[in-house]
Short mmCIF file of C-alpha atoms and ligand atoms in Angstrom, two decimals:
data_model
loop_
_atom_site.label_atom_id
_atom_site.label_comp_id
_atom_site.label_asym_id
_atom_site.label_seq_id
_atom_site.Cartn_x
_atom_site.Cartn_y
_atom_site.Cartn_z
CA MET A 1 -0.01 0.03 0.00
CA THR A 2 1.22 3.50 -0.80
CA THR A 3 -0.28 6.92 -0.14
CA ALA A 4 0.02 7.75 -3.81
CA ALA A 5 -3.16 8.62 -5.67
CA LYS A 6 -4.42 5.49 -7.37
CA ASN A 7 -5.37 4.26 -10.78
CA TYR A 8 -8.96 3.30 -11.60
CA ILE A 9 -9.31 -0.13 -13.14
CA ALA A 10 -12.42 -2.29 -13.45
CA GLY A 11 -14.39 -0.20 -11.04
CA GLU A 12 -11.71 -0.14 -8.25
CA TRP A 13 -9.08 2.34 -7.15
CA VAL A 14 -5.75 0.38 -7.21
CA ASP A 15 -2.12 0.99 -6.38
CA GLY A 16 0.44 0.89 -9.13
CA GLU A 17 4.05 -0.12 -9.59
CA GLY A 18 6.21 2.90 -8.95
CA ILE A 19 5.29 6.47 -8.31
CA SER A 20 5.41 9.70 -10.23
CA ARG A 21 6.05 12.91 -8.27
CA ASP A 22 4.05 15.81 -9.57
CA VAL A 23 6.31 18.91 -9.23
CA ASN A 24 5.13 22.51 -9.35
CA PRO A 25 7.13 24.24 -12.09
CA SER A 26 6.60 27.59 -10.41
CA ASN A 27 8.22 26.27 -7.19
CA THR A 28 10.09 23.01 -7.48
CA ASP A 29 10.13 22.67 -3.69
CA ASP A 30 6.38 22.22 -3.88
CA ILE A 31 5.27 18.65 -4.62
CA VAL A 32 1.63 18.68 -5.87
CA GLY A 33 1.20 15.04 -5.09
CA GLU A 34 2.38 11.47 -5.72
CA TYR A 35 0.61 9.34 -8.28
CA ALA A 36 0.76 5.58 -8.71
CA ARG A 37 2.13 4.41 -12.07
CA ALA A 38 0.16 1.61 -13.66
CA SER A 39 2.13 -1.44 -14.91
CA ALA A 40 1.71 -3.09 -18.28
CA ALA A 41 -0.29 -5.92 -16.60
CA GLN A 42 -2.66 -3.38 -15.00
CA THR A 43 -3.06 -1.66 -18.31
CA GLN A 44 -4.06 -4.97 -19.80
CA ALA A 45 -6.51 -5.50 -16.96
CA ALA A 46 -8.02 -2.06 -17.69
CA VAL A 47 -8.47 -3.03 -21.37
CA ALA A 48 -10.11 -6.32 -20.35
CA ALA A 49 -12.51 -4.48 -18.00
CA ALA A 50 -13.41 -1.98 -20.74
CA LYS A 51 -14.00 -4.81 -23.22
CA ALA A 52 -16.22 -6.65 -20.77
CA ALA A 53 -18.24 -3.47 -20.09
CA PHE A 54 -18.70 -2.63 -23.76
CA PRO A 55 -21.70 -4.84 -24.74
CA ALA A 56 -23.93 -3.32 -22.03
CA TRP A 57 -22.64 0.26 -22.35
CA SER A 58 -22.91 0.26 -26.11
CA ARG A 59 -26.63 -0.52 -25.65
CA SER A 60 -27.13 1.87 -22.77
CA SER A 61 -29.93 4.40 -23.09
CA LEU A 62 -29.11 7.76 -24.56
CA GLN A 63 -30.73 9.35 -21.53
CA GLU A 64 -28.32 7.52 -19.22
CA ARG A 65 -25.29 8.69 -21.25
CA SER A 66 -26.59 12.26 -21.41
CA ASP A 67 -27.26 12.30 -17.63
CA VAL A 68 -23.76 11.05 -16.81
CA LEU A 69 -22.07 13.56 -19.12
CA GLY A 70 -24.28 16.30 -17.74
CA LYS A 71 -23.34 15.42 -14.18
CA ILE A 72 -19.64 15.48 -15.04
CA SER A 73 -20.05 18.81 -16.74
CA ALA A 74 -21.87 20.30 -13.73
CA GLU A 75 -19.29 19.15 -11.18
CA ILE A 76 -16.33 20.44 -13.31
CA LEU A 77 -17.99 23.83 -13.70
CA ALA A 78 -18.98 24.03 -10.04
CA ARG A 79 -15.33 23.38 -9.01
CA LYS A 80 -13.61 25.38 -11.75
CA GLU A 81 -11.67 27.69 -9.37
CA GLU A 82 -10.28 24.74 -7.30
CA LEU A 83 -9.50 22.60 -10.31
CA GLY A 84 -8.02 25.53 -12.21
CA ARG A 85 -5.74 26.16 -9.26
CA LEU A 86 -4.59 22.54 -9.26
CA LEU A 87 -4.00 22.65 -13.03
CA SER A 88 -1.99 25.90 -12.87
CA ARG A 89 0.02 24.57 -9.91
CA GLU A 90 1.08 21.41 -11.74
CA GLU A 91 1.37 22.68 -15.34
CA GLY A 92 2.41 26.28 -14.83
CA LYS A 93 -0.12 28.20 -16.94
CA THR A 94 -1.55 31.23 -15.17
CA LEU A 95 -4.53 30.90 -12.88
CA PRO A 96 -6.96 32.65 -15.25
CA GLU A 97 -5.73 30.31 -17.99
CA GLY A 98 -6.11 27.29 -15.69
CA ILE A 99 -9.65 28.24 -14.69
CA GLY A 100 -10.42 28.94 -18.39
CA GLU A 101 -9.23 25.54 -19.38
CA VAL A 102 -11.29 23.85 -16.69
CA THR A 103 -14.40 25.84 -17.79
CA ARG A 104 -13.73 24.65 -21.33
CA ALA A 105 -13.64 21.02 -20.09
CA GLY A 106 -16.99 21.49 -18.37
CA GLN A 107 -18.49 23.00 -21.50
CA ILE A 108 -17.28 20.09 -23.61
CA PHE A 109 -18.92 17.50 -21.40
CA GLY A 110 -22.07 19.70 -21.50
CA PHE A 111 -21.95 19.81 -25.30
CA PHE A 112 -21.67 15.96 -25.54
CA ALA A 113 -24.45 15.54 -22.97
CA GLY A 114 -26.61 17.18 -25.63
CA GLU A 115 -25.03 15.30 -28.50
CA ALA A 116 -25.91 11.96 -26.84
CA LEU A 117 -29.57 12.83 -27.60
CA ARG A 118 -28.81 13.71 -31.20
CA ILE A 119 -27.16 10.59 -32.53
CA ALA A 120 -28.65 10.34 -35.95
CA GLY A 121 -28.72 8.03 -38.93
CA GLU A 122 -30.12 8.23 -42.42
CA LYS A 123 -32.73 6.31 -44.31
CA VAL A 124 -32.69 6.47 -48.07
CA ALA A 125 -34.51 4.79 -50.98
CA SER A 126 -32.72 1.90 -52.58
CA VAL A 127 -31.95 1.57 -56.32
CA ARG A 128 -33.92 -1.74 -55.99
CA PRO A 129 -37.74 -1.66 -55.70
CA GLY A 130 -39.09 -2.64 -52.29
CA VAL A 131 -35.74 -2.25 -50.51
CA ASP A 132 -34.99 0.26 -47.78
CA VAL A 133 -31.47 1.33 -46.97
CA GLU A 134 -30.47 2.66 -43.50
CA MET A 135 -27.20 4.09 -42.37
CA THR A 136 -26.57 4.10 -38.63
CA ARG A 137 -23.67 4.95 -36.38
CA GLU A 138 -22.39 2.37 -33.91
CA PRO A 139 -19.78 2.66 -31.15
CA LEU A 140 -16.34 1.19 -31.82
CA GLY A 141 -15.48 -0.63 -28.60
CA VAL A 142 -12.52 0.16 -26.41
CA ILE A 143 -10.89 3.59 -26.97
CA GLY A 144 -7.33 4.12 -25.78
CA ILE A 145 -6.85 7.83 -24.97
CA ILE A 146 -3.30 9.18 -24.77
CA THR A 147 -2.84 12.87 -23.94
CA PRO A 148 -0.04 15.47 -23.63
CA TRP A 149 0.83 17.66 -20.66
CA ASN A 150 0.01 21.06 -22.01
CA PHE A 151 -3.81 20.90 -21.68
CA PRO A 152 -4.21 18.55 -18.72
CA ILE A 153 -8.03 18.66 -18.60
CA ALA A 154 -9.30 20.11 -21.90
CA ILE A 155 -7.72 17.51 -24.20
CA PRO A 156 -8.71 14.52 -22.00
CA SER A 157 -12.25 15.97 -21.92
CA TRP A 158 -12.54 16.43 -25.67
CA LYS A 159 -11.62 12.75 -26.09
CA ILE A 160 -13.40 11.14 -23.11
CA ALA A 161 -16.70 12.95 -23.56
CA PRO A 162 -17.37 11.90 -27.19
CA ALA A 163 -16.02 8.40 -26.54
CA LEU A 164 -18.62 7.86 -23.78
CA CYS A 165 -21.33 9.84 -25.59
CA TYR A 166 -21.30 7.44 -28.62
CA GLY A 167 -21.28 4.29 -26.40
CA ASN A 168 -17.57 3.40 -26.19
CA CYS A 169 -15.56 2.27 -23.19
CA VAL A 170 -12.39 4.15 -22.26
CA VAL A 171 -8.89 3.51 -21.03
CA PHE A 172 -7.35 6.89 -20.35
CA LYS A 173 -3.59 7.41 -20.09
CA PRO A 174 -2.69 11.01 -19.12
CA ALA A 175 0.76 12.55 -19.53
CA ASP A 176 3.18 11.54 -16.80
CA LEU A 177 3.99 15.14 -16.00
CA VAL A 178 0.42 16.21 -15.09
CA PRO A 179 -1.40 13.32 -13.33
CA GLY A 180 -3.04 15.60 -10.75
CA THR A 181 -5.71 17.22 -12.93
CA ALA A 182 -6.25 14.00 -14.76
CA HIS A 183 -6.82 12.15 -11.46
CA ALA A 184 -9.27 14.83 -10.29
CA LEU A 185 -11.14 14.51 -13.57
CA ALA A 186 -11.24 10.72 -13.20
CA GLU A 187 -12.74 11.10 -9.72
CA ILE A 188 -15.49 13.28 -11.10
CA ILE A 189 -16.17 10.83 -13.92
CA VAL A 190 -16.35 7.90 -11.51
CA ARG A 191 -18.73 9.79 -9.19
CA ALA A 192 -21.11 10.45 -12.07
CA GLY A 193 -22.09 6.74 -11.86
CA LEU A 194 -20.80 4.90 -14.89
CA PRO A 195 -21.10 1.10 -14.82
CA LYS A 196 -17.95 -0.77 -13.81
CA GLY A 197 -15.25 -0.96 -16.51
CA VAL A 198 -16.71 1.77 -18.76
CA PHE A 199 -14.03 4.23 -17.71
CA ASN A 200 -10.50 3.35 -16.58
CA LEU A 201 -7.59 5.54 -15.59
CA VAL A 202 -4.03 4.25 -16.07
CA MET A 203 -1.41 6.78 -15.20
CA GLY A 204 2.25 6.24 -16.00
CA ARG A 205 4.93 6.14 -18.65
CA GLY A 206 4.40 6.23 -22.41
CA SER A 207 6.89 3.41 -22.85
CA VAL A 208 4.86 1.15 -20.51
CA VAL A 209 1.19 2.18 -20.35
CA GLY A 210 1.11 3.87 -23.76
CA GLU A 211 2.79 1.11 -25.65
CA THR A 212 0.65 -1.55 -24.05
CA LEU A 213 -2.43 0.31 -25.32
CA LEU A 214 -0.97 0.70 -28.84
CA ASN A 215 -0.19 -2.94 -29.15
CA HIS A 216 -3.30 -4.44 -27.49
CA LYS A 217 -5.60 -6.20 -29.96
CA ASP A 218 -8.65 -5.38 -27.84
CA VAL A 219 -8.05 -1.56 -28.00
CA THR A 220 -10.26 -0.89 -31.03
CA ALA A 221 -9.05 2.66 -31.55
CA ILE A 222 -6.34 5.04 -30.24
CA THR A 223 -6.84 8.79 -30.02
CA PHE A 224 -3.54 10.50 -29.49
CA THR A 225 -2.43 14.08 -28.94
CA GLY A 226 1.29 14.80 -28.55
CA SER A 227 4.49 15.19 -30.46
CA VAL A 228 5.11 14.13 -34.06
CA ALA A 229 7.79 11.68 -32.91
CA THR A 230 5.40 9.77 -30.65
CA GLY A 231 2.60 10.12 -33.17
CA ARG A 232 4.68 8.23 -35.70
CA LYS A 233 5.12 5.39 -33.15
CA VAL A 234 1.37 5.35 -32.61
CA ALA A 235 0.71 5.18 -36.29
CA GLY A 236 3.22 2.37 -36.83
CA ALA A 237 1.99 0.18 -33.96
CA VAL A 238 -1.70 0.60 -34.53
CA THR A 239 -1.49 0.23 -38.31
CA ALA A 240 0.42 -3.02 -37.86
CA ARG A 241 -2.60 -4.53 -36.13
CA MET A 242 -5.17 -2.80 -38.39
CA GLY A 243 -6.57 -0.69 -35.55
CA LYS A 244 -8.18 2.73 -35.92
CA PHE A 245 -6.34 5.83 -34.86
CA GLN A 246 -6.41 9.58 -34.86
CA LEU A 247 -3.36 11.84 -34.21
CA GLU A 248 -3.15 15.55 -33.26
CA MET A 249 0.45 16.64 -33.14
CA GLY A 250 2.77 19.60 -33.38
CA GLY A 251 2.56 22.94 -35.04
CA LYS A 252 4.72 25.80 -36.38
CA ASN A 253 1.86 28.15 -36.91
CA PRO A 254 2.27 31.33 -38.99
CA LEU A 255 0.71 34.70 -38.19
CA VAL A 256 0.92 36.96 -41.25
CA VAL A 257 0.88 40.69 -40.61
CA LEU A 258 0.18 42.82 -43.67
CA ASP A 259 1.02 46.54 -44.17
CA ASP A 260 -2.68 47.43 -43.85
CA ALA A 261 -3.19 45.63 -40.52
CA ASP A 262 -4.48 47.41 -37.46
CA LEU A 263 -1.19 47.52 -35.55
CA LYS A 264 -2.79 47.20 -32.13
CA ILE A 265 -4.77 44.13 -33.14
CA ALA A 266 -1.70 42.58 -34.79
CA VAL A 267 0.43 43.09 -31.68
CA GLU A 268 -2.26 41.61 -29.41
CA CYS A 269 -2.68 38.66 -31.68
CA ALA A 270 1.04 38.05 -31.75
CA THR A 271 1.45 38.46 -28.00
CA ASN A 272 -1.41 36.19 -27.13
CA GLY A 273 -0.64 33.63 -29.84
CA ALA A 274 3.09 33.42 -29.32
CA PHE A 275 3.56 33.87 -25.63
CA PHE A 276 0.44 33.18 -23.55
CA SER A 277 0.43 29.79 -21.89
CA THR A 278 4.21 30.25 -22.05
CA GLY A 279 4.07 29.43 -25.80
CA GLN A 280 3.32 25.82 -24.88
CA ARG A 281 0.34 25.43 -27.20
CA CYS A 282 0.21 23.40 -30.37
CA THR A 283 -1.59 26.37 -31.90
CA ALA A 284 1.02 28.93 -30.78
CA SER A 285 1.97 31.61 -33.35
CA SER A 286 5.66 30.78 -33.36
CA ARG A 287 6.27 32.26 -36.87
CA LEU A 288 5.37 35.93 -37.41
CA ILE A 289 5.57 36.79 -41.09
CA VAL A 290 5.47 40.57 -41.60
CA THR A 291 5.39 42.64 -44.76
CA GLU A 292 8.03 45.33 -45.17
CA GLY A 293 5.86 48.43 -44.84
CA ILE A 294 4.88 47.57 -41.23
CA HIS A 295 7.83 45.42 -40.15
CA ASP A 296 9.74 47.88 -38.10
CA ARG A 297 6.67 49.43 -36.46
CA PHE A 298 5.37 46.01 -35.64
CA VAL A 299 8.61 44.73 -34.16
CA GLY A 300 9.01 47.97 -32.15
CA ALA A 301 5.43 47.81 -30.78
CA LEU A 302 5.68 44.08 -30.04
CA THR A 303 8.97 44.30 -28.19
CA GLU A 304 7.48 47.21 -26.17
CA ARG A 305 4.43 45.07 -25.36
CA MET A 306 6.67 42.15 -24.36
CA LYS A 307 8.46 44.37 -21.78
CA GLY A 308 5.13 44.68 -19.99
CA LEU A 309 4.64 40.91 -19.67
CA VAL A 310 5.10 39.67 -16.10
CA VAL A 311 6.72 36.23 -15.89
CA ASP A 312 6.23 34.83 -12.46
CA ASP A 313 4.55 32.16 -10.31
CA ALA A 314 1.51 30.88 -12.20
CA LEU A 315 -0.73 31.29 -9.15
CA LYS A 316 0.36 34.87 -8.42
CA PRO A 317 -2.17 37.57 -9.34
CA GLY A 318 -0.80 39.73 -12.13
CA THR A 319 1.29 37.02 -13.72
CA HIS A 320 0.95 37.03 -17.55
CA LEU A 321 3.30 34.10 -18.25
CA GLY A 322 3.91 31.17 -15.93
CA PRO A 323 7.08 29.11 -15.93
CA VAL A 324 8.18 26.58 -18.55
CA VAL A 325 6.78 23.19 -17.60
CA ASP A 326 9.97 21.39 -16.61
CA GLN A 327 13.75 21.26 -16.88
CA ALA A 328 13.69 19.19 -20.11
CA GLN A 329 11.45 21.67 -21.92
CA LEU A 330 13.52 24.62 -20.56
CA ASP A 331 16.66 22.94 -21.93
CA GLN A 332 14.93 22.56 -25.29
CA ASP A 333 13.94 26.24 -25.32
CA LEU A 334 17.44 27.35 -24.39
CA SER A 335 18.99 25.10 -27.00
CA TYR A 336 16.81 26.68 -29.67
CA LEU A 337 17.81 30.18 -28.48
CA LYS A 338 21.40 29.19 -29.13
CA ILE A 339 20.54 27.53 -32.47
CA GLY A 340 18.76 30.72 -33.55
CA ARG A 341 21.75 32.97 -32.67
CA ASP A 342 24.20 30.54 -34.32
CA GLU A 343 22.03 30.54 -37.47
CA GLY A 344 22.35 34.32 -37.67
CA ALA A 345 18.95 35.43 -36.36
CA THR A 346 18.85 38.50 -34.15
CA LEU A 347 17.47 38.13 -30.67
CA VAL A 348 15.75 41.49 -30.18
CA ALA A 349 14.06 40.68 -26.88
CA GLY A 350 13.93 38.16 -24.00
CA GLY A 351 15.31 34.67 -23.82
CA GLU A 352 16.77 35.24 -20.31
CA LEU A 353 16.49 32.88 -17.34
CA LEU A 354 14.78 34.75 -14.52
CA ASN A 355 14.97 34.41 -10.76
CA ARG A 356 11.76 34.64 -8.81
CA ALA A 357 10.83 34.24 -5.14
CA THR A 358 10.60 30.46 -5.54
CA PRO A 359 12.82 28.13 -7.62
CA GLY A 360 11.08 27.55 -10.98
CA PHE A 361 11.70 27.33 -14.73
CA TYR A 362 11.26 31.02 -15.55
CA LEU A 363 12.20 32.27 -19.02
CA SER A 364 11.46 35.67 -20.47
CA PRO A 365 9.51 35.62 -23.82
CA ALA A 366 11.97 35.77 -26.73
CA LEU A 367 11.71 37.33 -30.16
CA PHE A 368 14.05 36.67 -33.07
CA THR A 369 14.13 38.93 -36.13
CA ASP A 370 16.00 38.56 -39.47
CA VAL A 371 14.73 34.98 -39.64
CA ASP A 372 15.10 33.05 -42.86
CA SER A 373 12.48 30.36 -43.45
CA LYS A 374 15.29 27.78 -43.86
CA MET A 375 16.51 28.27 -40.29
CA ARG A 376 15.74 25.56 -37.80
CA VAL A 377 14.07 28.10 -35.47
CA SER A 378 11.61 28.78 -38.28
CA ARG A 379 11.01 25.14 -39.15
CA GLU A 380 10.99 23.11 -35.93
CA GLU A 381 8.50 23.27 -33.09
CA ILE A 382 10.24 24.78 -30.04
CA PHE A 383 7.16 24.65 -27.75
CA GLY A 384 8.22 27.52 -25.60
CA PRO A 385 7.85 31.36 -25.38
CA VAL A 386 9.99 31.90 -28.46
CA ALA A 387 8.76 33.51 -31.72
CA THR A 388 10.50 34.45 -34.95
CA VAL A 389 9.83 37.34 -37.33
CA SER A 390 10.45 36.89 -41.07
CA ARG A 391 10.12 39.72 -43.59
CA ALA A 392 7.98 39.37 -46.69
CA LYS A 393 8.01 41.71 -49.68
CA SER A 394 4.39 41.18 -50.58
CA TYR A 395 1.18 39.37 -49.60
CA ASP A 396 2.00 36.60 -52.06
CA GLU A 397 5.38 36.00 -50.52
CA ALA A 398 3.87 36.07 -47.04
CA LEU A 399 1.37 33.42 -48.03
CA ALA A 400 4.11 31.32 -49.60
CA LEU A 401 6.22 31.56 -46.41
CA ALA A 402 3.20 30.72 -44.25
CA ASN A 403 2.66 27.53 -46.18
CA ASP A 404 6.35 26.61 -46.34
CA THR A 405 6.26 24.24 -43.39
CA GLU A 406 5.79 20.56 -42.74
CA PHE A 407 3.00 21.47 -40.27
CA GLY A 408 -0.51 22.70 -40.94
CA LEU A 409 -2.50 23.15 -37.71
CA SER A 410 -3.50 26.82 -37.45
CA ALA A 411 -2.65 29.93 -39.43
CA GLY A 412 -3.55 33.55 -38.98
CA ILE A 413 -3.54 36.84 -40.84
CA CYS A 414 -3.92 40.43 -39.61
CA THR A 415 -5.26 42.70 -42.30
CA THR A 416 -8.06 45.16 -42.97
CA SER A 417 -8.32 43.95 -46.59
CA LEU A 418 -11.30 41.69 -47.31
CA LYS A 419 -9.49 40.62 -50.50
CA TYR A 420 -6.38 39.35 -48.72
CA ALA A 421 -8.33 37.89 -45.80
CA SER A 422 -10.53 35.90 -48.20
CA HIS A 423 -7.61 34.79 -50.32
CA PHE A 424 -5.69 33.64 -47.21
CA LYS A 425 -8.68 31.70 -45.87
CA ARG A 426 -8.90 29.86 -49.18
CA ASN A 427 -5.21 29.26 -49.74
CA SER A 428 -3.73 28.60 -46.30
CA GLU A 429 -2.65 24.97 -45.97
CA ALA A 430 -3.81 24.77 -42.37
CA GLY A 431 -6.74 23.05 -40.67
CA MET A 432 -7.82 26.21 -38.87
CA VAL A 433 -7.50 29.81 -40.20
CA MET A 434 -7.89 33.00 -38.13
CA VAL A 435 -8.44 36.50 -39.40
CA ASN A 436 -7.47 39.28 -36.95
CA LEU A 437 -7.48 36.67 -34.21
CA PRO A 438 -4.65 34.81 -32.50
CA THR A 439 -3.80 31.38 -34.02
CA ALA A 440 -4.52 29.87 -30.59
CA GLY A 441 -8.03 30.07 -29.12
CA VAL A 442 -10.83 28.05 -30.61
CA ASP A 443 -14.48 27.23 -30.04
CA TYR A 444 -15.43 23.84 -28.59
CA HIS A 445 -18.49 23.13 -30.71
CA VAL A 446 -16.71 23.11 -34.08
CA PRO A 447 -14.00 20.86 -35.51
CA PHE A 448 -10.40 21.12 -34.36
CA GLY A 449 -7.46 19.73 -36.25
CA GLY A 450 -4.80 20.28 -38.85
CA ARG A 451 -3.19 19.07 -42.04
CA LYS A 452 0.25 17.73 -43.08
CA ALA A 453 2.37 16.53 -40.15
CA SER A 454 0.04 18.21 -37.59
CA SER A 455 -2.81 15.76 -37.76
CA TYR A 456 -3.94 12.41 -39.05
CA GLY A 457 -7.42 11.06 -39.25
CA PRO A 458 -10.85 12.57 -38.53
CA ARG A 459 -11.27 15.95 -36.76
CA GLU A 460 -11.85 16.23 -33.07
CA GLN A 461 -14.58 18.19 -31.23
CA GLY A 462 -18.04 19.32 -32.17
CA ARG A 463 -20.30 17.09 -34.14
CA TYR A 464 -17.38 16.00 -36.34
CA ALA A 465 -16.09 13.93 -33.38
CA ALA A 466 -18.64 11.25 -34.40
CA GLU A 467 -16.45 10.43 -37.38
CA PHE A 468 -13.79 8.95 -35.15
CA TYR A 469 -15.83 7.54 -32.28
CA THR A 470 -18.35 5.64 -34.35
CA VAL A 471 -18.42 3.32 -37.26
CA VAL A 472 -21.13 3.46 -39.91
CA LYS A 473 -23.36 0.51 -40.69
CA THR A 474 -25.45 0.23 -43.84
CA ALA A 475 -28.48 -2.06 -43.53
CA TYR A 476 -30.81 -3.20 -46.36
CA THR A 477 -34.35 -4.46 -45.76
CA PHE A 478 -36.72 -6.01 -48.24
CA ALA A 479 -40.21 -6.08 -46.90
P1 NAD B 1 4.62 13.40 -26.17
O1 NAD B 1 4.46 12.89 -27.58
O2 NAD B 1 5.96 13.35 -25.50
O3 NAD B 1 3.65 12.69 -25.22
C1 NAD B 1 2.23 12.60 -25.47
C2 NAD B 1 1.67 11.39 -24.75
O4 NAD B 1 2.19 10.20 -25.38
C3 NAD B 1 2.06 11.33 -23.27
O5 NAD B 1 0.96 10.82 -22.54
C4 NAD B 1 3.17 10.28 -23.29
O6 NAD B 1 3.32 9.64 -22.04
C5 NAD B 1 2.70 9.36 -24.38
N1 NAD B 1 3.78 8.57 -24.97
C6 NAD B 1 5.08 8.83 -25.04
N2 NAD B 1 5.75 7.81 -25.63
C7 NAD B 1 4.83 6.85 -25.98
C8 NAD B 1 4.88 5.62 -26.65
N3 NAD B 1 6.08 5.16 -27.04
N4 NAD B 1 3.76 4.97 -26.85
C9 NAD B 1 2.57 5.45 -26.46
N5 NAD B 1 2.47 6.66 -25.81
C10 NAD B 1 3.58 7.36 -25.54
O7 NAD B 1 4.07 14.92 -26.21
P2 NAD B 1 4.06 15.96 -24.99
O8 NAD B 1 5.48 16.47 -24.79
O9 NAD B 1 3.28 15.45 -23.82
O10 NAD B 1 3.17 17.15 -25.64
C11 NAD B 1 3.70 18.17 -26.42
C12 NAD B 1 3.38 17.92 -27.93
O11 NAD B 1 1.94 17.80 -28.01
C13 NAD B 1 3.78 19.09 -28.79
O12 NAD B 1 4.38 18.58 -29.97
C14 NAD B 1 2.43 19.76 -29.12
O13 NAD B 1 2.39 20.49 -30.30
C15 NAD B 1 1.53 18.56 -29.12
N6 NAD B 1 0.15 18.94 -28.93
C16 NAD B 1 -0.67 18.90 -30.03
C17 NAD B 1 -2.00 19.33 -29.94
C18 NAD B 1 -2.93 19.24 -31.11
O14 NAD B 1 -4.11 19.14 -30.92
N7 NAD B 1 -2.40 19.19 -32.35
C19 NAD B 1 -2.50 19.77 -28.70
C20 NAD B 1 -1.65 19.86 -27.62
C21 NAD B 1 -0.27 19.42 -27.76
#
């Protein structure tokens, strides 16, 4: 027996094998909690429990599903301040961002409480006389859910809620760095009264828990959000056994600023998109592409704005940017700051390690100018508060630079021209396009996802989530 928070398998809270210590990145002396790591055998037990629960849950009444999802939504929303504090303490985003993310999670469960009552099919006439054709959606079976550390409650929620809504059973593996919020979410889900085995929580390592899920024949589908490198492993393993999968991965999202942009809006879009949440968002605007007529004014105004950003303890009132999530991510950010300088980019602001009242991973937001699109800082996802500025001679060149990337998650443009805004919406090679808005920040009732190396498979969120979490059956009747 340990005092570590437990995993939830087959309707029981159980100890694991080994412990993960959840460290507050704003204050590394503060241990948020200890969490039991599930073993490979326990992960298999969770899959077996989910499989056993599936026949009954897949036939459960829509009212039951809607009620459960509604209860989960209500508890999350009622406790948003407390859960937001836990999230910010373990992940390092600011308290308003933490509370905002928890609110989003509650709203997502609420949305799918409604969707459970709207699961629709189609009935069409046949090409053959006297025959009816019906198309219906059926649940898949056991869904393995693997999530990253940067949205510890929103991403799990936008996977767990539709999985349960459409009648699937769940084995949820959160990121090892942020088990606290995931555990709190699991407690809420369990309290909502699901039958035994329908929902399972297995915390722990990707190489143990994650890989067991990828390779397990009874995990019908894997939904994964994380890095491209891990996404490739997911694709390889699940394809080998002909399973279904969906991947949401990295980004190197461009924000184009044209000469005719409203400077204030452009600077706010860049500040929010590049630096809020410490730049640790897959939709972060890490590439700012600016046309020549506004370039110097934009860089001047943005660096001025950056000086006013307070980097401090995530829970402290007035903090705009919390710390980087951990030492490994900080090392990655610092290594890219060196790479950028070595490549010949000019660091015009930030990029300094900061000391605060408590020991934490504090880094000032950094801006590179004179960035060529071939430079690694312009091509590779840094995943920190680091943005680059590249010059473009014209709108056409700006669009070409925006699309010159292996990623395609989100892209933005700041302009007052309807012509350029419309052209950019049509020609951007990204899954999501923003006009006069930050590349990060999306609605929860519409599809989310990207193109190229950013995503694989059906979209997440909104009604489009049904594409992944169900399979279509076509039935013919002659009567
Ligand atoms: P990661 O790939 O390191 O880990 C993601 C998850 O995969 C974790 O739960 C991890 O434990 C698990 N994992 C690791 N190795 C595994 C393996 N061999 N088999 C199975 N599972 C394994 O990513 P991260 O560092 O947690 O998250 C940051 C990345 O996530 C960034 O690239 C970011 O862009 C991306 N991200 C994408 C989106 C999106 O929707 N496109 C959203 C948020 C984050």
